[in-house]
Amino acid sequence: MNNDPSASDEAADFQVHENFERFSQKFDIYSRAFWDSEIRTEKTDRFFETYRTPLKKWKTVEGFSQRDYALRNASWHLPDIFAELKESENRREGFLDPFTVHRPGPEDRVPVDSPEQMSREVKHVAKAFGADLVGITGYDERWVYTHAYSRLGETEKPQELPEDLPNVIVIAQEMKKDLLDTVPSALSGAATGIGYSADTLVLLGLTQYIINLGYRAVATMNDTALAVPYAIKAGLGEYGRLGLLITEEFGPRVRIGKIFTDLPLSHDVPKSFGVKKFCETCSRCADACPVGAIPKGPPTDEVYNKSNLVGITKWTVNAEPCFKFWSNQNSDCSICVRVCPYNQDFTGFWPRAWRWLAGTRLRRLALWLVNRFVPGDRVSPAAWWRRGTEA
Amino acid sequence: MNNDPSASDEAADFQVHENFERFSQKFDIYSRAFWDSEIRTEKTDRFFETYRTPLKKWKTVEGFSQRDYALRNASWHLPDIFAELKESENRREGFLDPFTVHRPGPEDRVPVDSPEQMSREVKHVAKAFGADLVGITGYDERWVYTHAYSRLGETEKPQELPEDLPNVIVIAQEMKKDLLDTVPSALSGAATGIGYSADTLVLLGLTQYIINLGYRAVATMNDTALAVPYAIKAGLGEYGRLGLLITEEFGPRVRIGKIFTDLPLSHDVPKSFGVKKFCETCSRCADACPVGAIPKGPPTDEVYNKSNLVGITKWTVNAEPCFKFWSNQNSDCSICVRVCPYNQDFTGFWPRAWRWLAGTRLRRLALWLVNRFVPGDRVSPAAWWRRGTEA
């Protein structure tokens, strides 16, 4: 095992430069929406508030009615409980701080003769807890936030992740396609909440399992570190134009979690199935974004604003207009995910055949086919409600 | 809609007599294991304790080693958190008390023009949260515990369920067959914990959804009321010799939850697929039970001990030797579930054909076939670990 994590940058197609700077969660757009007057408005306050409390007046527009918000907000029940459980201790677990795991472990450690065998065992257990995808990679300080962010006081606070946990287990949970395809709608946000709920369940269960084996493990979701670079290094997928992980199994339709541990584990390697080259020929996400937040050109190291990573060449979504659109429509948006050609149900034969084609030199043909037959149109929220409720 | 719930007793094949007495959770065997010196022993204390803390000395017998307990205990992480969250308020939610739902609802109620339509909508939403089975029936006081049980103080406490919630949504979550089939083992208990975790997630999400529509809803798991009679009335399955619900989809391999609500809903009807008559010819559960806790004869209203219901003719498991076996082997047992001919994977063609046959007059042939080809043997825990971990 190579101890320099940047050694596998080439395999992962990462272009990290000498001027690279680690990120502080304070500059995340969701943090800036609280402390940064350039971002915070009445609408951003209302955006967050209406995940928690009912709207003052229900809209009648389809997809934004009471039942749509009722389901979206209910879908956040489980992650919200953990996020708010330790608010009095200035923690927002799963979003700004790692999860507290419930039970202390034993004194004895299960001996690990073979990290390879233990990696397979951890994946098997993760699947038993309902994990959709699991990969394992090494600790890489570059992706760990320099500081956590404190909602109380709206300041940075020290990064609590220990630096001596050499292995990172990355899980990804599918977001439901039928819900997500109704975006823009409040209803589509239920795909996010249900995805985070599954993430939470798997992360806490698997982390407790490792602790019960006698090792240390820290369960993190949106907090503590950037998820996408770890997921790519762990072989879960590739980086796409829309700034998200694109997995072979579910395309960009996943939520990611990560567990840092000293349990001895072997590592996966980055895996390419042609996404980068395909994204170079395709601009459906950029064309569909209502506020032009997704770049149409090649990857650059241009810095749009303080929510950007510095010193890395990649496709970068402009978080400011993106989030402004979320707060204007008063629900999270994932139009880019809906229109992505990789947003397909790959259990079917034709989607799998298409995915193979998109990874070959015939990718322009693949793009023509997907434009012709899988346009990524919005499914009406009324159709989602009707689908399950017809007699 | 008929307001007398006993009117559908015949359709559900319930034989409830005039001397029927409602049950108090104090007499549940898990409650008696704390207050009743006839049940409580050092072994029962250890049984409960080792779900929470590591064993003093790990056993080496297959299925009861550190990794087996590590996984079993980790699988309880989520239900344990909710069970212990309000311990200081003398609540053990999900097991002795209903769940506290996180957010208050709005003032306006979504109008319900058609209870039939709303029943379909609720089932659709339940499935989105991951429910495996959903049925709806009416409130029936007979199955509600007269009193809740307080672990603090070890006494009865008042039943807090309001009496004016006329509808009951019953959900059932599949228990994983591959884990359960390793019983007897600590490993098999992970099927229970993971089942309760899924129950918790669905119950809380669906209940919050109903509250967000402006109605009242109370989420209950093992607390508040008997689950099986509600599940049968809601059309989820039939009652089996082993004293459990037998569903068409997963046989006896489910965990049940129930939501009491005033949301206007239409009701399902009990559904028979031949279980009762099949159980009359089959005694695999009774033959396999290591302590003879399952009756071999026909249903009776005999009362073995104070954990029994009084005034109902049914197959009744003798809870005392059953639970004694659990504490002696230091993990929950479900040998009766493993050997039940309905413990099959009904996604396959042959199991479905067998299930059909078992519901016909050829049930003795079905029994012969299942004895010949599906003996319900224990899968070795080592094989479970190996299955997922072979390179």
Coordinates of C-alpha atoms in Angstrom, one line a residue, chain A residues 6 8 10 26 59 63 73 89 95 105 129 154-155 162 166 197 201 211 249 289 299 311 343 347 373 385:
Chain A
S6 CA -1.8 11.5 -4.3
S8 CA -3.2 7.3 -7.3
E10 CA -3.6 9.8 -12.1
K26 CA -17.5 27.6 6.5
K59 CA -49.2 26.8 -3.0
G63 CA -45.6 19.5 -7.0
N73 CA -40.5 17.0 5.1
E89 CA -23.8 20.6 22.4
F95 CA -24.3 17.7 8.3
G105 CA -16.8 -1.2 22.0
F129 CA -27.6 -3.1 6.5
E154 CA -21.6 31.0 13.0
T155 CA -17.9 30.5 13.1
P162 CA -8.4 12.1 14.2
P166 CA -5.9 5.2 7.7
S197 CA -32.3 8.3 5.9
L201 CA -29.1 3.8 9.0
I211 CA -16.6 -0.5 17.0
E249 CA -25.2 1.4 -11.1
C289 CA -29.7 24.3 -15.7
P299 CA -12.6 21.4 -16.9
G311 CA -5.9 24.6 -7.1
N343 CA -30.0 8.8 -14.9
T347 CA -31.4 -3.1 -14.3
F373 CA -35.1 8.0 -26.7
W385 CA -49.2 10.5 -6.9

